[in-house]
């Protein structure tokens, strides 16, 4: 693997200046030759670095930690990209996730201890379970249950999972102003497999100052929930579960990228996607609550079998001297009546030698609740449930993210190469909105604990 | 029914007109090829940090009801 030429640095004097000038000339030439800003031409962002056909490698290690003993995740990720001599581009990505910790099961706290079965469990009894195996023999296993103390948020303490995802995308210039792209993604977890394919076309106008793009995506997911897929809205204590389930989705996206002026680039994307199939979270349940606040039972959640989402996304990039800025906004609405607004801003501040930067960022997010979201089910109401979920991710809440990133370019005078090291720390806080007060004994309990998380990302690219 | 058809046609005409105006506006924006020095900067590329975006998208996808916008809103993860 050949490394790219060294860029700017604090050392190097006139030679470094010459290299800087050459590098800027190459970058500007690349922009002239077709490195327009269209999203469909993702790999062109690296084209200035790989103009001579070298591989670019971008790697990161992310550590994610939620408060209150919830999920911890570690995620190594690496991206390879290359621009070939004929203008074709390739970008590949490999991600591995390892998650563990406690995850809310959807039930409410109670003033009484509550006992739940792990996903693989088949009984709420503490006694060993005897069952018939697929070969017809009887087997006995110890009970897989967990008990939640009074007042505590019910969480499955034994959650763990691993995910491996691989994706690849190719870009193909069809003419001086027309580019095609296509790619695919495969993601594997022990209870979930996802395969998707995408294709797109982008056309430049007005001396490559305007790019219109259109992309389509098709995804197929296979769910193999641990212990089986519960029958939606069935009684939790009956363990009515079936085999694997599927869902599939189709999406399309129109994009407009526009160079506004020498320092400002803007992009607007209109997206539409529709998913159909088993859209429930197989591990989420709801509490059935009596007027006195007591828990009389639980049901598995039941979500509609289709979901259509529409979104508008607007991103702006601007730069002045040693500062650059990325401001994005998104509005999304879906057929579950979830409306959300997102705004994110990051500002990068370079040092005079342009080999170090600091980048604070902030993100604000707000969503309304899905129309079938309910924190609990009233025991005195109808037992017929059309759709219901107590998954807090479908409730109304707002969230803030505050973060800071530091990056440093490292030059190696021995082999005339450069690389970049970065570290980012983000703090995420989610606060529930429009909270219903629980009846009776639930009034003194924290039914909506929210979420706090820290993300640390260490990156290295060369 | 006529009202619906008329409304539909008016809406389409407005969309077409808005698109034409937008494209016309785009023609008067932008820079000359030799003015792309700032636009060529690494931090001015829309996908300058693919890994940060991928990590963020995964985190927010698993904790919020919305996803996508920058790219497709697909899953590729059983966490939501």
Coordinates of C-alpha atoms in Angstrom, one line a residue:
Chain A
X1 CA 0.0 0.0 0.0
X2 CA 1.4 3.4 -1.0
X3 CA 0.9 6.3 1.3
X4 CA -0.1 9.7 0.0
X5 CA 2.3 12.6 -0.2
X6 CA 3.0 14.7 2.8
X7 CA 0.9 17.8 3.3
X8 CA 1.6 20.9 5.3
X9 CA 3.3 20.9 8.6
X10 CA 5.0 23.1 11.0
X11 CA 8.4 22.0 9.8
X12 CA 9.8 21.9 6.3
X13 CA 10.3 25.5 5.3
X14 CA 10.4 26.3 1.6
X15 CA 10.1 22.7 0.7
X16 CA 6.9 22.4 2.7
X17 CA 5.6 25.5 1.1
X18 CA 6.2 24.1 -2.3
X19 CA 4.5 20.9 -1.3
X20 CA 1.6 22.9 0.1
X21 CA 1.3 24.8 -3.2
X22 CA 1.5 21.6 -5.2
X23 CA -1.1 20.0 -3.0
X24 CA -3.5 22.9 -3.3
X25 CA -3.0 22.9 -7.0
X26 CA -3.7 19.2 -7.2
X27 CA -6.8 19.7 -5.1
X28 CA -8.1 22.6 -7.2
X29 CA -7.4 20.7 -10.4
X30 CA -9.3 17.8 -9.0
X31 CA -12.2 20.0 -8.3
X32 CA -12.1 21.3 -11.8
X33 CA -11.9 17.8 -13.3
X34 CA -15.0 16.7 -11.6
X35 CA -14.7 16.6 -7.8
X36 CA -18.1 18.4 -7.5
X37 CA -19.8 18.3 -4.2
X38 CA -22.5 15.8 -5.0
X39 CA -23.2 13.3 -2.4
X40 CA -23.5 10.7 -5.1
X41 CA -19.8 11.2 -5.7
X42 CA -18.8 10.5 -2.1
X43 CA -15.4 9.2 -2.9
X44 CA -14.4 12.4 -4.6
X45 CA -13.8 14.1 -1.2
X46 CA -10.8 12.0 -1.0
X47 CA -9.9 12.4 -4.6
X48 CA -7.5 15.2 -3.9
X49 CA -5.6 12.8 -1.7
X50 CA -5.7 9.9 -4.0
X51 CA -5.4 11.6 -7.3
X52 CA -2.5 9.4 -8.2
X53 CA -4.5 6.2 -7.5
X54 CA -3.4 5.6 -3.9
X55 CA -5.6 4.0 -1.2
X56 CA -7.0 6.2 1.5
X57 CA -7.6 4.4 4.8
X58 CA -9.7 6.0 7.5
X59 CA -10.1 4.1 10.8
X60 CA -11.7 4.8 14.1
X61 CA -12.5 3.1 17.4
X62 CA -15.6 4.3 19.2
X63 CA -16.6 3.6 22.8
X64 CA -20.2 4.3 23.7
X65 CA -21.3 4.2 27.4
X66 CA -24.9 4.9 28.7
X67 CA -25.5 6.0 32.2
X68 CA -27.4 4.0 34.9
X69 CA -25.6 0.8 34.0
X70 CA -27.1 0.6 30.6
X71 CA -25.5 -0.3 27.3
X72 CA -21.8 -0.2 26.6
X73 CA -20.5 -0.6 23.1
X74 CA -17.2 -0.7 21.4
X75 CA -17.1 -0.2 17.7
X76 CA -14.0 -0.4 15.5
X77 CA -14.6 0.8 12.0
X78 CA -12.4 1.2 8.9
X79 CA -13.0 2.8 5.5
X80 CA -11.0 2.2 2.4
X81 CA -11.3 4.5 -0.6
X82 CA -9.6 4.8 -3.9
X83 CA -9.9 6.9 -7.1
X84 CA -8.7 5.0 -10.2
X85 CA -7.0 6.6 -13.2
X86 CA -10.1 6.4 -15.3
X87 CA -12.2 8.3 -12.8
X88 CA -13.9 5.3 -11.2
X89 CA -14.1 5.4 -7.4
X90 CA -14.3 2.7 -4.8
X91 CA -15.2 3.0 -1.1
X92 CA -15.5 0.1 1.3
X93 CA -16.3 0.0 5.0
X94 CA -16.1 -2.7 7.7
X95 CA -17.7 -2.2 11.1
X96 CA -17.7 -4.4 14.1
X97 CA -19.9 -3.7 17.2
X98 CA -19.8 -5.4 20.5
X99 CA -22.6 -4.4 22.9
X100 CA -23.3 -5.4 26.5
X101 CA -25.2 -4.1 29.5
X102 CA -28.8 -3.5 30.5
X103 CA -31.5 -2.5 28.2
X104 CA -35.1 -1.4 29.2
X105 CA -37.7 -4.0 28.4
X106 CA -40.5 -1.5 28.2
X107 CA -42.3 -2.3 31.4
X108 CA -42.9 0.3 34.1
X109 CA -41.3 0.4 37.5
X110 CA -43.5 -0.9 40.4
X111 CA -43.6 -0.7 44.1
X112 CA -43.5 -4.5 44.0
X113 CA -40.6 -6.6 42.8
X114 CA -41.1 -7.7 39.2
X115 CA -39.9 -10.9 37.6
X116 CA -39.2 -11.2 33.9
X117 CA -37.8 -13.9 31.6
X118 CA -34.7 -13.4 29.5
X119 CA -35.4 -13.5 25.8
X120 CA -34.3 -17.1 25.6
X121 CA -36.5 -18.0 28.7
X122 CA -39.7 -19.9 28.4
X123 CA -41.1 -19.4 31.8
X124 CA -41.4 -16.9 34.7
X125 CA -41.0 -19.7 37.2
X126 CA -37.8 -19.9 39.2
X127 CA -38.0 -23.7 38.9
X128 CA -36.0 -25.5 36.2
X129 CA -37.8 -25.8 33.0
X130 CA -38.4 -29.1 31.2
X131 CA -39.0 -28.9 27.5
X132 CA -39.0 -31.1 24.4
X133 CA -36.1 -30.6 22.1
X134 CA -36.3 -30.8 18.3
X135 CA -35.1 -34.4 18.4
X136 CA -38.0 -35.3 20.6
X137 CA -36.1 -35.8 23.9
X138 CA -36.9 -34.1 27.1
X139 CA -34.4 -31.6 28.4
X140 CA -34.2 -29.6 31.6
X141 CA -32.7 -26.1 32.0
X142 CA -32.4 -23.7 34.8
X143 CA -34.8 -20.8 34.7
X144 CA -33.6 -17.8 32.8
X145 CA -35.3 -15.0 34.7
X146 CA -34.3 -11.7 36.3
X147 CA -36.0 -9.8 39.1
X148 CA -36.2 -6.0 39.3
X149 CA -36.4 -4.4 42.7
X150 CA -39.3 -2.0 43.6
X151 CA -39.0 1.4 42.1
X152 CA -36.3 0.3 39.6
X153 CA -36.5 0.6 35.9
X154 CA -37.2 -2.9 34.5
X155 CA -34.1 -3.7 32.4
X156 CA -32.8 -7.0 31.0
X157 CA -29.4 -7.1 32.6
X158 CA -27.9 -9.7 30.3
X159 CA -28.1 -7.9 27.0
X160 CA -25.2 -8.6 24.7
X161 CA -24.8 -8.6 21.0
X162 CA -22.2 -8.4 18.2
X163 CA -22.6 -7.0 14.8
X164 CA -20.4 -7.2 11.7
X165 CA -21.3 -4.9 8.8
X166 CA -19.5 -4.7 5.4
X167 CA -20.4 -2.2 2.7
X168 CA -19.0 -1.3 -0.7
X169 CA -19.8 1.5 -3.1
X170 CA -18.5 2.2 -6.6
X171 CA -18.7 5.4 -8.6
X172 CA -18.6 5.4 -12.4
X173 CA -18.2 8.4 -14.5
X174 CA -20.5 8.1 -17.6
X175 CA -19.6 11.4 -19.1
X176 CA -17.9 14.7 -18.1
X177 CA -21.1 15.7 -16.2
X178 CA -22.9 12.4 -15.5
X179 CA -21.9 10.0 -12.8
X180 CA -23.4 6.7 -11.7
X181 CA -23.0 5.0 -8.4
X182 CA -23.9 1.6 -7.0
X183 CA -23.2 -0.4 -3.9
X184 CA -24.4 -2.8 -1.2
X185 CA -24.3 -3.5 2.4
X186 CA -24.4 -6.7 4.5
X187 CA -25.0 -6.5 8.3
X188 CA -25.0 -9.6 10.5
X189 CA -26.0 -10.1 14.1
X190 CA -26.9 -13.3 15.8
X191 CA -30.6 -12.3 15.7
X192 CA -30.7 -10.0 12.7
X193 CA -29.3 -10.1 9.1
X194 CA -29.7 -7.1 6.8
X195 CA -28.8 -6.9 3.1
X196 CA -29.3 -3.8 1.0
X197 CA -28.4 -2.5 -2.4
X198 CA -28.3 1.0 -3.8
X199 CA -27.8 2.8 -7.1
X200 CA -27.7 6.4 -8.0
X201 CA -27.1 8.9 -10.8
X202 CA -25.9 12.4 -10.5
X203 CA -25.8 15.2 -13.2
X204 CA -23.7 18.4 -13.0
X205 CA -24.9 21.7 -14.4
X206 CA -23.6 25.2 -14.7
X207 CA -19.9 24.6 -14.7
X208 CA -20.3 21.9 -12.0
X209 CA -21.8 24.4 -9.6
X210 CA -25.1 22.5 -9.4
X211 CA -25.6 18.8 -9.1
X212 CA -28.9 17.0 -9.2
X213 CA -28.9 13.4 -7.9
X214 CA -31.3 10.6 -7.5
X215 CA -30.6 7.4 -5.5
X216 CA -32.7 4.3 -4.7
X217 CA -32.1 1.8 -2.0
X218 CA -33.6 -1.6 -1.4
X219 CA -33.2 -3.4 1.9
X220 CA -34.1 -6.9 3.1
X221 CA -33.9 -7.8 6.8
X222 CA -34.3 -11.2 8.4
X223 CA -35.0 -11.3 12.1
X224 CA -34.3 -14.3 14.3
X225 CA -35.1 -13.1 17.8
X226 CA -33.6 -15.1 20.6
X227 CA -36.3 -17.4 21.9
X228 CA -38.5 -16.7 18.9
X229 CA -40.5 -13.7 17.6
X230 CA -43.4 -13.0 20.0
X231 CA -46.9 -12.8 18.7
X232 CA -47.7 -9.0 18.8
X233 CA -50.0 -8.0 21.6
X234 CA -49.9 -11.4 23.1
X235 CA -49.8 -12.1 26.9
X236 CA -46.2 -12.0 28.0
X237 CA -46.8 -14.9 30.5
X238 CA -47.9 -17.2 27.7
X239 CA -44.7 -17.1 25.7
X240 CA -46.5 -17.3 22.4
X241 CA -43.6 -17.1 20.0
X242 CA -43.0 -18.0 16.4
X243 CA -40.0 -18.5 14.2
X244 CA -38.1 -15.9 12.2
X245 CA -39.6 -12.8 10.6
X246 CA -38.7 -10.5 7.8
X247 CA -39.1 -6.9 6.8
X248 CA -38.1 -5.1 3.7
X249 CA -37.7 -1.5 2.7
X250 CA -37.5 0.7 -0.4
X251 CA -36.1 4.2 -0.3
X252 CA -35.4 7.0 -2.8
X253 CA -33.6 10.3 -2.4
X254 CA -33.5 13.4 -4.6
X255 CA -30.6 15.7 -3.9
X256 CA -29.6 19.1 -5.0
X257 CA -26.1 20.4 -4.3
X258 CA -25.2 24.0 -5.1
X259 CA -22.1 26.0 -4.9
X260 CA -23.4 29.3 -3.5
X261 CA -20.1 31.2 -3.7
X262 CA -16.4 30.7 -3.2
X263 CA -16.9 29.9 0.5
X264 CA -20.4 28.3 0.8
X265 CA -21.7 25.0 -0.4
X266 CA -25.2 23.8 0.3
X267 CA -27.1 20.6 -0.2
X268 CA -30.8 19.7 0.1
X269 CA -32.0 16.1 0.1
X270 CA -35.6 14.9 -0.1
X271 CA -36.0 11.3 1.1
X272 CA -38.9 8.9 1.0
X273 CA -38.8 5.3 2.3
X274 CA -41.2 2.6 3.1
X275 CA -40.6 -0.4 5.3
X276 CA -43.0 -3.3 5.5
X277 CA -43.0 -6.5 7.6
X278 CA -42.3 -7.3 11.2
X279 CA -41.5 -3.9 12.6
X280 CA -41.9 -4.8 16.3
X281 CA -39.0 -4.8 18.7
X282 CA -39.3 -8.5 19.8
X283 CA -37.9 -7.8 23.2
X284 CA -40.2 -5.0 24.2
X285 CA -43.3 -5.4 26.4
X286 CA -45.9 -3.1 28.1
X287 CA -47.2 -3.1 31.6
X288 CA -50.9 -3.5 32.3
X289 CA -51.7 -1.1 35.2
X290 CA -54.6 -1.1 37.5
X291 CA -56.2 2.2 38.8
X292 CA -54.3 1.7 42.0
X293 CA -51.0 1.6 40.1
X294 CA -50.4 -2.1 40.5
X295 CA -49.0 -4.2 37.6
X296 CA -51.5 -6.9 36.7
X297 CA -49.6 -8.3 33.7
X298 CA -47.7 -7.5 30.6
X299 CA -48.2 -7.6 26.8
X300 CA -45.8 -7.8 24.0
X301 CA -45.8 -4.6 21.9
X302 CA -47.6 -4.4 18.6
X303 CA -46.6 -1.9 15.9
X304 CA -48.1 -1.4 12.5
X305 CA -46.6 -3.6 9.8
X306 CA -45.7 -0.8 7.5
X307 CA -44.0 2.6 8.0
X308 CA -43.5 5.4 5.5
X309 CA -41.0 8.2 6.3
X310 CA -40.4 11.5 4.5
X311 CA -37.6 13.8 5.3
X312 CA -36.0 17.0 4.1
X313 CA -32.4 17.5 4.9
X314 CA -30.4 20.7 4.4
X315 CA -26.7 20.9 4.9
X316 CA -24.4 23.9 4.6
X317 CA -20.6 24.0 4.6
X318 CA -18.8 27.3 4.7
X319 CA -15.2 28.3 5.4
X320 CA -13.4 31.6 6.2
X321 CA -9.7 31.5 6.7
X322 CA -8.9 29.1 9.5
X323 CA -12.5 28.5 10.3
X324 CA -14.9 26.1 8.7
X325 CA -18.5 25.3 9.6
X326 CA -21.0 22.5 9.0
X327 CA -24.7 23.4 9.7
X328 CA -27.4 20.9 9.0
X329 CA -31.1 20.7 9.6
X330 CA -33.6 17.9 9.1
X331 CA -37.4 17.6 9.3
X332 CA -38.9 14.2 9.3
X333 CA -42.4 12.9 9.4
X334 CA -43.7 9.3 9.2
X335 CA -46.9 7.4 9.0
X336 CA -46.7 6.6 12.7
X337 CA -47.2 10.3 13.3
X338 CA -43.7 10.9 14.5
X339 CA -42.5 14.4 13.6
X340 CA -38.9 15.3 14.3
X341 CA -36.7 18.3 14.0
X342 CA -32.9 18.1 14.1
X343 CA -30.3 20.8 13.9
X344 CA -26.5 20.2 14.2
X345 CA -23.6 22.6 14.1
X346 CA -19.9 22.0 14.1
X347 CA -17.2 24.6 13.8
X348 CA -13.6 23.7 13.0
X349 CA -10.8 26.0 14.0
X350 CA -7.4 25.4 12.5
X351 CA -4.1 26.6 14.0
X352 CA -2.0 29.0 11.8
X353 CA 0.0 26.0 10.4
X354 CA -3.2 24.2 9.5
X355 CA -1.9 21.0 11.1
X356 CA -4.1 21.0 14.3
X357 CA -7.7 21.8 14.8
X358 CA -10.4 22.0 17.4
X359 CA -14.0 21.3 16.5
X360 CA -16.8 21.9 19.0
X361 CA -20.2 20.6 18.0
X362 CA -23.7 20.8 19.2
X363 CA -26.9 18.9 18.1
X364 CA -30.5 19.5 19.0
X365 CA -33.2 16.9 18.4
X366 CA -36.9 16.8 19.1
X367 CA -39.6 14.3 18.3
X368 CA -43.3 13.8 18.9
X369 CA -44.6 10.5 20.0
X370 CA -45.9 7.8 17.6
X371 CA -49.7 7.7 17.7
X372 CA -49.7 4.2 19.3
X373 CA -47.1 5.0 21.9
X374 CA -48.4 4.5 25.4
X375 CA -46.3 4.1 28.6
X376 CA -48.8 1.5 29.9
X377 CA -52.1 -0.2 29.2
X378 CA -55.1 0.5 31.5
X379 CA -56.3 -2.8 33.0
X380 CA -59.9 -1.5 33.0
X381 CA -59.9 -0.7 29.3
X382 CA -60.5 -3.0 26.4
X383 CA -58.2 -6.0 26.1
X384 CA -58.2 -5.6 22.4
X385 CA -55.1 -3.8 21.3
X386 CA -54.8 -2.4 17.8
X387 CA -51.3 -1.1 18.2
X388 CA -49.3 -0.3 21.3
X389 CA -45.7 0.2 22.3
X390 CA -44.1 1.6 25.4
X391 CA -40.7 1.8 23.7
X392 CA -39.3 5.2 24.9
X393 CA -37.7 5.7 21.5
X394 CA -41.2 6.2 20.1
X395 CA -42.3 8.6 22.8
X396 CA -42.0 12.4 22.8
X397 CA -38.6 13.7 23.9
X398 CA -35.9 16.1 23.1
X399 CA -32.1 15.6 23.1
X400 CA -28.9 17.5 23.1
X401 CA -25.5 16.5 22.1
X402 CA -22.4 18.5 23.0
X403 CA -19.0 17.5 21.8
X404 CA -15.5 18.4 21.1
X405 CA -13.0 17.0 18.6
X406 CA -9.3 17.5 18.3
X407 CA -7.3 16.6 15.3
X408 CA -3.6 16.7 14.4
X409 CA -1.8 16.0 11.1
X410 CA 1.3 14.0 11.6
X411 CA 4.1 14.3 9.0
X412 CA 6.8 11.8 8.5
X413 CA 9.8 13.4 6.8
X414 CA 11.4 10.0 6.2
X415 CA 8.9 8.7 3.7
X416 CA 7.2 12.0 2.8
X417 CA 3.8 11.0 4.1
X418 CA 1.1 12.5 6.2
X419 CA -1.6 11.1 8.4
X420 CA -4.2 12.4 10.8
X421 CA -5.0 11.5 14.4
X422 CA -8.2 12.7 16.0
X423 CA -10.1 12.2 19.2
X424 CA -13.7 13.2 19.8
X425 CA -15.8 13.2 23.0
X426 CA -19.6 13.7 22.8
X427 CA -22.1 13.9 25.6
X428 CA -25.7 12.9 24.7
X429 CA -28.7 13.7 26.9
X430 CA -32.3 12.7 26.1
X431 CA -35.2 14.2 28.1
X432 CA -38.8 12.9 27.8
X433 CA -41.5 15.4 27.1
X434 CA -45.3 15.3 27.7
X435 CA -45.1 12.8 30.5
X436 CA -48.3 11.2 31.7
X437 CA -48.6 10.9 35.5
X438 CA -49.0 7.3 36.6
X439 CA -52.0 6.3 38.6
X440 CA -52.0 5.4 42.3
X441 CA -48.8 4.0 43.6
X442 CA -46.9 4.9 40.4
X443 CA -47.0 8.6 41.2
X444 CA -43.9 8.6 43.3
X445 CA -41.8 6.6 40.8
X446 CA -39.6 7.8 38.0
X447 CA -41.4 6.4 35.0
X448 CA -39.4 8.4 32.4
X449 CA -35.8 8.2 33.3
X450 CA -34.4 9.6 30.1
X451 CA -31.0 8.7 28.8
X452 CA -27.4 10.0 29.1
X453 CA -24.5 8.7 27.2
X454 CA -20.9 9.4 26.4
X455 CA -19.2 8.7 23.1
X456 CA -15.4 8.6 22.7
X457 CA -14.0 8.2 19.2
X458 CA -10.4 7.9 18.4
X459 CA -9.5 8.1 14.7
X460 CA -6.5 7.7 12.5
X461 CA -6.4 8.1 8.8
X462 CA -3.6 7.8 6.3
Chain B
X1 CA -63.7 15.5 -8.1
X2 CA -63.0 18.4 -10.4
X3 CA -61.9 20.4 -7.5
X4 CA -59.4 17.7 -6.5
X5 CA -58.1 17.5 -10.1
X6 CA -57.7 21.2 -10.3
X7 CA -56.0 21.3 -6.9
X8 CA -53.7 18.5 -8.1
X9 CA -52.8 20.3 -11.3
X10 CA -52.3 23.7 -9.6
X11 CA -50.0 22.0 -7.1
X12 CA -48.0 20.3 -9.8
X13 CA -47.7 23.5 -11.8
X14 CA -46.5 25.3 -8.7
X15 CA -43.9 22.6 -8.1
X16 CA -42.7 22.8 -11.7
X17 CA -42.6 26.5 -11.6
X18 CA -40.7 26.4 -8.3
X19 CA -38.2 23.9 -9.8
X20 CA -37.7 26.0 -12.8
X21 CA -37.1 29.1 -10.7
X22 CA -34.7 27.2 -8.5
X23 CA -32.7 26.0 -11.5
X24 CA -32.7 29.4 -13.0
X25 CA -31.5 30.8 -9.6
X26 CA -28.8 28.1 -9.5
X27 CA -27.5 29.3 -12.9
X28 CA -26.7 32.7 -11.4
X29 CA -24.9 31.2 -8.4
X30 CA -21.6 29.5 -8.1
X31 CA -18.0 30.2 -9.0
X32 CA -15.7 30.0 -11.9
X33 CA -13.4 27.0 -12.1
X34 CA -10.4 29.0 -10.9
X35 CA -12.3 30.1 -7.8
X36 CA -12.6 26.7 -6.3
X37 CA -9.6 26.9 -3.9
X38 CA -11.7 27.1 -0.7
X39 CA -14.2 24.6 -2.0
X40 CA -11.4 22.1 -2.6
X41 CA -10.5 22.1 1.1
X42 CA -10.9 18.8 2.8
X43 CA -13.2 20.3 5.5
X44 CA -15.5 21.7 2.8
X45 CA -16.4 18.3 1.4
X46 CA -19.9 17.1 2.3
X47 CA -18.7 13.7 3.2
X48 CA -15.4 14.7 4.8
X49 CA -15.9 12.4 7.8
X50 CA -17.6 9.2 6.7
X51 CA -16.7 7.4 9.9
X52 CA -18.0 10.0 12.2
X53 CA -21.2 10.1 10.2
X54 CA -21.5 6.3 10.3
X55 CA -20.9 6.2 14.1
X56 CA -23.4 9.0 14.7
X57 CA -26.0 7.6 12.4
X58 CA -25.8 4.2 14.2
X59 CA -26.0 5.9 17.7
X60 CA -29.0 8.1 16.8
X61 CA -30.7 5.4 14.8
X62 CA -30.7 3.1 17.9
X63 CA -31.9 5.8 20.3
X64 CA -34.4 7.9 18.3
X65 CA -37.3 7.3 16.0
X66 CA -35.8 9.2 13.1
X67 CA -32.9 8.4 10.9
X68 CA -31.5 9.2 7.5
X69 CA -31.5 12.5 5.7
X70 CA -27.9 12.7 4.8
X71 CA -28.2 9.2 3.4
X72 CA -30.8 6.4 3.4
X73 CA -32.8 5.8 6.6
X74 CA -32.4 2.1 6.4
X75 CA -31.6 -0.2 9.3
X76 CA -28.8 -2.5 8.9
X77 CA -29.1 -3.0 12.6
X78 CA -31.6 -4.8 14.7
X79 CA -31.4 -2.3 17.5
X80 CA -34.5 -0.4 16.4

